[in-house]
């Protein structure tokens, strides 16, 4: 279905953003409570004070699949072809972010 295809596309986009180094211990994803948290929102799309996106200070709490579902559910449901270029609020602090701002955690 469209959500499975989107999950794959979202993951591929996140892989292009490099990795986020974090010394924090990984916790269970608070979305699914199964997978370990493996992504961090960190403003990369522009200079820190430019554009709509904001720096998120939340610790990594989400797995990439739950973040993909969160992001997709906040997009125009009638235009899935534009989802990857959209923006969404952080699930915790509500700082706005885009695809360029999501990074996998470094191993």
Coordinates of C-alpha atoms in Angstrom, one line a residue:
X1 CA 0.0 0.0 0.0
X2 CA 0.9 3.7 -0.1
X3 CA 2.0 3.8 3.5
X4 CA 4.5 0.9 3.0
X5 CA 5.9 2.5 -0.1
X6 CA 6.1 5.8 1.7
X7 CA 8.0 4.2 4.7
X8 CA 10.6 2.9 2.3
X9 CA 10.9 6.3 0.5
X10 CA 11.1 8.1 3.9
X11 CA 13.9 5.7 5.1
X12 CA 15.9 6.2 1.9
X13 CA 15.6 10.0 2.3
X14 CA 16.7 9.9 5.9
X15 CA 19.8 7.8 4.9
X16 CA 20.9 10.7 2.7
X17 CA 21.0 13.1 5.6
X18 CA 24.1 11.6 7.3
X19 CA 24.1 10.4 10.9
X20 CA 23.6 12.1 14.3
X21 CA 26.2 11.3 17.0
X22 CA 24.6 10.8 20.4
X23 CA 26.1 9.6 23.6
X24 CA 22.7 8.9 25.0
X25 CA 21.6 5.3 25.6
X26 CA 19.0 4.3 23.1
X27 CA 15.5 3.7 24.4
X28 CA 12.5 1.9 23.0
X29 CA 10.6 3.9 20.4
X30 CA 7.7 5.6 22.2
X31 CA 5.5 5.1 19.1
X32 CA 5.6 1.3 18.8
X33 CA 7.3 0.3 22.0
X34 CA 9.1 -2.4 20.1
X35 CA 12.0 -1.0 17.9
X36 CA 14.8 0.9 19.4
X37 CA 14.8 4.7 18.8
X38 CA 17.1 5.3 15.8
X39 CA 16.4 8.8 14.4
X40 CA 16.9 12.4 15.6
X41 CA 15.3 15.6 14.4
X42 CA 18.1 18.2 14.0
X43 CA 17.8 21.2 11.8
X44 CA 19.9 20.6 8.7
X45 CA 17.8 22.1 5.9
X46 CA 19.0 25.7 6.3
X47 CA 20.9 28.1 8.6
X48 CA 19.6 27.9 12.2
X49 CA 17.4 31.0 12.0
X50 CA 16.3 30.7 8.4
X51 CA 13.0 29.2 7.1
X52 CA 10.1 27.5 8.9
X53 CA 12.0 24.6 10.4
X54 CA 13.3 24.8 13.9
X55 CA 16.0 23.0 15.9
X56 CA 14.5 20.2 18.0
X57 CA 16.1 19.7 21.4
X58 CA 14.3 16.4 22.2
X59 CA 16.3 13.3 22.8
X60 CA 15.9 10.5 20.2
X61 CA 12.7 8.7 21.1
X62 CA 11.4 7.4 17.8
X63 CA 12.2 4.7 15.3
X64 CA 12.3 5.6 11.6
X65 CA 9.1 3.7 10.8
X66 CA 7.0 5.5 13.5
X67 CA 8.6 8.8 12.5
X68 CA 7.6 8.1 8.8
X69 CA 4.0 7.4 9.9
X70 CA 3.9 10.5 12.1
X71 CA 5.2 12.7 9.2
X72 CA 2.9 11.1 6.6
X73 CA -0.2 11.6 8.8
X74 CA 0.5 15.3 9.0
X75 CA 0.7 15.8 5.2
X76 CA -2.1 16.5 2.7
X77 CA -3.7 13.1 2.4
X78 CA -5.0 13.9 -1.1
X79 CA -1.5 14.5 -2.4
X80 CA 0.9 11.7 -1.3
X81 CA 3.3 12.6 -4.1
X82 CA 4.1 15.8 -2.1
X83 CA 4.6 14.1 1.3
X84 CA 8.4 14.0 1.1
X85 CA 8.6 17.8 0.5
X86 CA 6.3 18.6 3.4
X87 CA 6.8 19.7 7.0
X88 CA 5.6 18.4 10.3
X89 CA 5.8 19.2 14.0
X90 CA 8.0 17.2 16.3
X91 CA 5.8 14.7 18.0
X92 CA 7.1 15.9 21.4
X93 CA 8.0 19.6 21.3
X94 CA 6.2 20.6 18.1
X95 CA 9.2 22.2 16.5
X96 CA 8.6 22.2 12.7
X97 CA 10.9 20.0 10.6
X98 CA 11.3 18.6 7.1
X99 CA 12.8 15.5 5.6
X100 CA 16.3 17.1 5.5
X101 CA 16.2 17.4 9.3
X102 CA 15.8 13.7 10.2
X103 CA 19.0 11.7 10.8
X104 CA 19.7 8.2 11.8
X105 CA 21.7 7.8 15.0
X106 CA 25.3 6.8 14.6
X107 CA 26.1 3.3 15.8

